[in-house]
C-alpha cells in the first residue's frame, strides 16, 4: 500500500525516461510491459520496431534482418535515425522506457542529444543482471513459441551475448559516470523483479 501511494506520487510529479538495460533474455521486454502500465510510460523497443519492419518487408527491415539473423548489431546510423523518428512521433508522454536502446556508447550519446531537443533527459538506467547460462536457457524456451529465429539457435544466442559483452556492456559506464546507473538482480519471479525495479524508480524520484 505504501508502495502504491509512492508510485502514484511518482506518476503525478515526474517525467521519467528510463533505459531498461541488460543482455538478451534478461527480461527487458517482460518488465517493460509491466512498468509502462504502472508508471504510464511509452515503451520503445528497438528490437520490436526492427521485427515490425522485417514482417512488413520494408527496406529497413530487409537491411536489419541481415544483421539480426546473425546476432550482430545493426549499424548505429541506421538504428539511431530509426529511433529518433519514433521519439519524434510521440508528442505527449510522461516519459519513455527505452528497451534495447542504447546498445552502444554512440547510441547513448545520440539518445541524450535527441532528448535534449525536447528539453528532456534520461532519468536512470535500470540494468538487469542475469548470468549467461540462465540467459541461454530462457532464450531457448522463448524461441519455442516466439517464432524468433535468433532465439532458436544456441550459437546465435551465444553470439548475441558475446556482442552484448563486447559492444553494449560499456554503455552502462556512460550512465554510471552520470550517477544514473542502477544494477538489479534479474533472477527471480517476474513480480519479484518488478518490485525491485519499482522500488528504485520510486526511491530515485522521491
Ligand atoms: O532488443 P532485442 O533483443 O529484441 O533485439 C533483437 C536484435 O535486434 C538484436 O540482437 C540486434 O541484432 C538488433 N538490435 C540492434 N540494435 C539495437 C537493438 C536491437 O542491432 N539497438
Ligand atoms: Mg526484448
Short mmCIF file of C-alpha atoms and ligand atoms in Angstrom, two decimals:
data_model
loop_
_atom_site.label_atom_id
_atom_site.label_comp_id
_atom_site.label_asym_id
_atom_site.label_seq_id
_atom_site.Cartn_x
_atom_site.Cartn_y
_atom_site.Cartn_z
CA UNK A 1 0.00 0.00 0.00
CA UNK A 2 2.78 2.39 0.93
CA UNK A 3 4.49 1.45 -2.29
CA UNK A 4 1.32 2.09 -4.30
CA UNK A 5 0.96 5.58 -2.86
CA UNK A 6 4.58 6.28 -3.69
CA UNK A 7 4.05 5.06 -7.23
CA UNK A 8 1.07 7.37 -7.60
CA UNK A 9 3.17 10.30 -6.43
CA UNK A 10 5.92 9.35 -8.84
CA UNK A 11 3.50 9.25 -11.76
CA UNK A 12 1.98 12.60 -10.91
CA UNK A 13 5.10 14.59 -10.32
CA UNK A 14 7.85 13.35 -12.55
CA UNK A 15 8.88 12.96 -16.10
CA UNK A 16 10.59 9.60 -16.26
CA UNK A 17 12.84 8.45 -19.06
CA UNK A 18 14.21 5.04 -18.29
CA UNK A 19 16.80 2.97 -20.09
CA UNK A 20 15.99 -0.65 -19.30
CA UNK A 21 19.26 -2.41 -19.87
CA UNK A 22 20.65 -5.91 -19.81
CA UNK A 23 21.74 -8.78 -22.03
CA UNK A 24 19.35 -10.60 -24.36
CA UNK A 25 16.96 -12.68 -22.28
CA UNK A 26 17.39 -10.54 -19.15
CA UNK A 27 13.66 -9.74 -19.08
CA UNK A 28 13.65 -6.22 -20.56
CA UNK A 29 10.52 -6.75 -22.65
CA UNK A 30 8.62 -8.54 -19.88
CA UNK A 31 9.42 -5.88 -17.30
CA UNK A 32 8.80 -3.01 -19.74
CA UNK A 33 5.24 -4.21 -20.27
CA UNK A 34 4.58 -4.05 -16.53
CA UNK A 35 6.41 -0.77 -15.99
CA UNK A 36 4.59 1.11 -18.77
CA UNK A 37 1.25 0.13 -17.22
CA UNK A 38 2.22 1.11 -13.72
CA UNK A 39 4.13 4.30 -14.44
CA UNK A 40 2.20 5.36 -17.58
CA UNK A 41 5.19 5.45 -19.87
CA UNK A 42 5.64 4.86 -23.59
CA UNK A 43 7.54 1.66 -24.41
CA UNK A 44 10.05 1.90 -27.25
CA UNK A 45 11.65 -1.43 -28.08
CA UNK A 46 14.18 -1.19 -30.88
CA UNK A 47 14.02 -4.94 -31.45
CA UNK A 48 10.22 -4.81 -31.78
CA UNK A 49 10.48 -1.95 -34.31
CA UNK A 50 13.01 -3.94 -36.35
CA UNK A 51 10.79 -7.04 -36.25
CA UNK A 52 7.77 -4.98 -37.36
CA UNK A 53 9.81 -3.74 -40.33
CA UNK A 54 11.02 -7.25 -41.14
CA UNK A 55 7.44 -8.57 -41.10
CA UNK A 56 6.31 -5.79 -43.42
CA UNK A 57 9.33 -6.28 -45.69
CA UNK A 58 10.37 -2.63 -45.64
CA UNK A 59 13.83 -1.62 -46.90
CA UNK A 60 14.84 -1.02 -43.28
CA UNK A 61 13.54 -4.46 -42.34
CA UNK A 62 15.48 -6.16 -45.14
CA UNK A 63 18.68 -4.45 -44.08
CA UNK A 64 18.16 -5.12 -40.36
CA UNK A 65 17.41 -8.79 -40.98
CA UNK A 66 20.88 -9.40 -42.39
CA UNK A 67 22.35 -8.41 -39.01
CA UNK A 68 19.68 -9.76 -36.67
CA UNK A 69 19.82 -13.24 -38.22
CA UNK A 70 23.49 -13.43 -37.24
CA UNK A 71 23.01 -11.91 -33.79
CA UNK A 72 25.00 -8.83 -34.80
CA UNK A 73 24.14 -5.18 -34.20
CA UNK A 74 22.52 -3.13 -36.93
CA UNK A 75 24.86 -0.18 -37.72
CA UNK A 76 24.48 2.78 -35.37
CA UNK A 77 23.43 5.29 -38.02
CA UNK A 78 20.50 3.09 -39.11
CA UNK A 79 19.31 2.35 -35.57
CA UNK A 80 19.76 5.91 -34.32
CA UNK A 81 17.79 7.54 -37.12
CA UNK A 82 15.03 4.95 -36.78
CA UNK A 83 14.67 5.54 -33.05
CA UNK A 84 14.84 9.31 -33.41
CA UNK A 85 11.86 9.19 -35.80
CA UNK A 86 9.90 7.10 -33.31
CA UNK A 87 10.59 9.50 -30.45
CA UNK A 88 9.63 12.50 -32.60
CA UNK A 89 6.27 10.96 -33.46
CA UNK A 90 5.25 10.90 -29.81
CA UNK A 91 4.40 14.42 -28.79
CA UNK A 92 2.85 13.86 -25.39
CA UNK A 93 4.36 11.42 -22.93
CA UNK A 94 5.00 11.13 -19.20
CA UNK A 95 8.21 9.57 -20.36
CA UNK A 96 9.69 6.63 -22.19
CA UNK A 97 11.10 3.24 -21.46
CA UNK A 98 13.90 2.53 -23.90
CA UNK A 99 14.23 -1.23 -24.26
CA UNK A 100 17.17 -2.50 -26.29
CA UNK A 101 18.48 1.00 -26.93
CA UNK A 102 21.15 2.29 -26.48
CA UNK A 103 23.31 -0.72 -27.30
CA UNK A 104 26.49 1.28 -27.94
CA UNK A 105 28.03 4.41 -26.43
CA UNK A 106 27.36 6.16 -29.76
CA UNK A 107 23.68 5.36 -29.36
CA UNK A 108 23.74 6.65 -25.78
CA UNK A 109 25.19 9.96 -26.97
CA UNK A 110 22.58 10.22 -29.70
CA UNK A 111 19.77 9.49 -27.25
CA UNK A 112 20.92 12.30 -24.99
CA UNK A 113 21.02 14.65 -27.97
CA UNK A 114 17.51 13.96 -29.15
CA UNK A 115 16.03 14.04 -25.69
CA UNK A 116 17.70 17.42 -25.23
CA UNK A 117 15.77 18.63 -28.29
CA UNK A 118 12.62 18.07 -26.26
CA UNK A 119 14.07 19.51 -23.06
CA UNK A 120 14.25 16.05 -21.56
CA UNK A 121 16.93 13.69 -20.32
CA UNK A 122 17.44 10.13 -19.19
CA UNK A 123 16.36 9.81 -15.57
CA UNK A 124 18.04 6.48 -14.90
CA UNK A 125 19.40 3.27 -16.33
CA UNK A 126 17.99 0.11 -14.75
CA UNK A 127 20.27 -2.78 -15.61
CA UNK A 128 19.06 -6.36 -15.17
CA UNK A 129 21.81 -8.74 -14.17
CA UNK A 130 21.41 -12.38 -15.25
CA UNK A 131 24.17 -14.97 -15.75
CA UNK A 132 24.88 -16.44 -19.18
CA UNK A 133 23.63 -19.98 -18.57
CA UNK A 134 20.28 -18.65 -17.37
CA UNK A 135 20.05 -16.32 -20.40
CA UNK A 136 20.64 -19.16 -22.85
CA UNK A 137 18.09 -21.32 -21.06
CA UNK A 138 15.44 -18.57 -21.13
CA UNK A 139 16.03 -17.69 -24.78
CA UNK A 140 15.83 -21.29 -25.95
CA UNK A 141 12.49 -21.63 -24.13
CA UNK A 142 11.24 -18.34 -25.62
CA UNK A 143 12.38 -19.47 -29.08
CA UNK A 144 9.99 -22.42 -28.97
CA UNK A 145 6.95 -20.18 -29.33
CA UNK A 146 8.21 -16.68 -30.17
CA UNK A 147 8.97 -17.69 -33.75
CA UNK A 148 12.18 -15.67 -33.43
CA UNK A 149 14.94 -17.32 -35.43
CA UNK A 150 17.55 -15.55 -33.31
CA UNK A 151 16.14 -17.28 -30.20
CA UNK A 152 16.10 -20.79 -31.65
CA UNK A 153 19.76 -21.38 -32.36
CA UNK A 154 22.19 -21.64 -29.48
CA UNK A 155 25.17 -20.37 -31.50
CA UNK A 156 23.24 -17.20 -32.50
CA UNK A 157 22.18 -16.73 -28.87
CA UNK A 158 25.79 -17.08 -27.68
CA UNK A 159 26.89 -14.57 -30.32
CA UNK A 160 24.26 -12.06 -29.14
CA UNK A 161 25.60 -12.40 -25.60
CA UNK A 162 29.18 -12.00 -26.88
CA UNK A 163 28.18 -8.86 -28.81
CA UNK A 164 26.49 -7.57 -25.66
CA UNK A 165 29.65 -8.14 -23.61
CA UNK A 166 31.94 -6.61 -26.23
CA UNK A 167 29.91 -3.66 -27.54
CA UNK A 168 26.95 -2.99 -25.28
CA UNK A 169 28.01 -3.56 -21.66
CA UNK A 170 30.24 -0.43 -21.73
CA UNK A 171 27.18 1.76 -22.28
CA UNK A 172 26.42 1.14 -18.59
CA UNK A 173 29.60 3.04 -17.71
CA UNK A 174 28.29 6.04 -19.66
CA UNK A 175 25.30 6.26 -17.28
CA UNK A 176 27.34 5.28 -14.24
CA UNK A 177 29.52 8.35 -14.79
CA UNK A 178 26.36 10.45 -14.66
CA UNK A 179 25.23 8.77 -11.43
CA UNK A 180 22.26 7.22 -13.24
CA UNK A 181 23.17 3.54 -13.18
CA UNK A 182 21.25 1.06 -11.04
CA UNK A 183 22.05 -2.65 -11.19
CA UNK A 184 19.24 -5.06 -10.35
CA UNK A 185 19.33 -8.78 -9.69
CA UNK A 186 17.39 -10.17 -12.68
CA UNK A 187 16.92 -13.65 -11.21
CA UNK A 188 13.61 -14.41 -9.53
CA UNK A 189 9.92 -14.34 -10.36
CA UNK A 190 8.55 -11.67 -12.72
CA UNK A 191 6.84 -9.96 -9.79
CA UNK A 192 9.89 -10.05 -7.56
CA UNK A 193 11.99 -8.39 -10.25
CA UNK A 194 9.23 -5.88 -10.99
CA UNK A 195 9.13 -4.93 -7.30
CA UNK A 196 12.90 -4.40 -7.27
CA UNK A 197 12.65 -2.11 -10.30
CA UNK A 198 9.66 -0.18 -8.95
CA UNK A 199 11.37 0.40 -5.61
CA UNK A 200 14.35 2.01 -7.34
CA UNK A 201 12.14 4.19 -9.55
CA UNK A 202 10.12 5.41 -6.59
CA UNK A 203 13.19 5.94 -4.43
CA UNK A 204 15.13 7.90 -7.02
CA UNK A 205 12.26 10.27 -7.77
CA UNK A 206 11.47 10.96 -4.14
O1 LIG B 1 16.37 -5.96 -28.23
P1 LIG B 1 16.18 -7.26 -28.97
O2 LIG B 1 16.89 -8.40 -28.31
O3 LIG B 1 14.78 -7.54 -29.28
O4 LIG B 1 16.92 -7.04 -30.35
C1 LIG B 1 16.94 -8.05 -31.34
C2 LIG B 1 18.06 -7.80 -32.31
O5 LIG B 1 17.89 -6.52 -32.93
C3 LIG B 1 19.45 -7.71 -31.69
O6 LIG B 1 20.01 -9.00 -31.47
C4 LIG B 1 20.20 -6.93 -32.75
O7 LIG B 1 20.52 -7.75 -33.86
C5 LIG B 1 19.15 -5.93 -33.20
N1 LIG B 1 19.29 -4.65 -32.47
C6 LIG B 1 20.33 -3.79 -32.81
N2 LIG B 1 20.48 -2.60 -32.16
C7 LIG B 1 19.64 -2.25 -31.16
C8 LIG B 1 18.56 -3.10 -30.80
C9 LIG B 1 18.42 -4.31 -31.47
O8 LIG B 1 21.12 -4.10 -33.69
N3 LIG B 1 19.82 -1.07 -30.53
MG1 LIG B 2 13.28 -7.74 -25.91
#
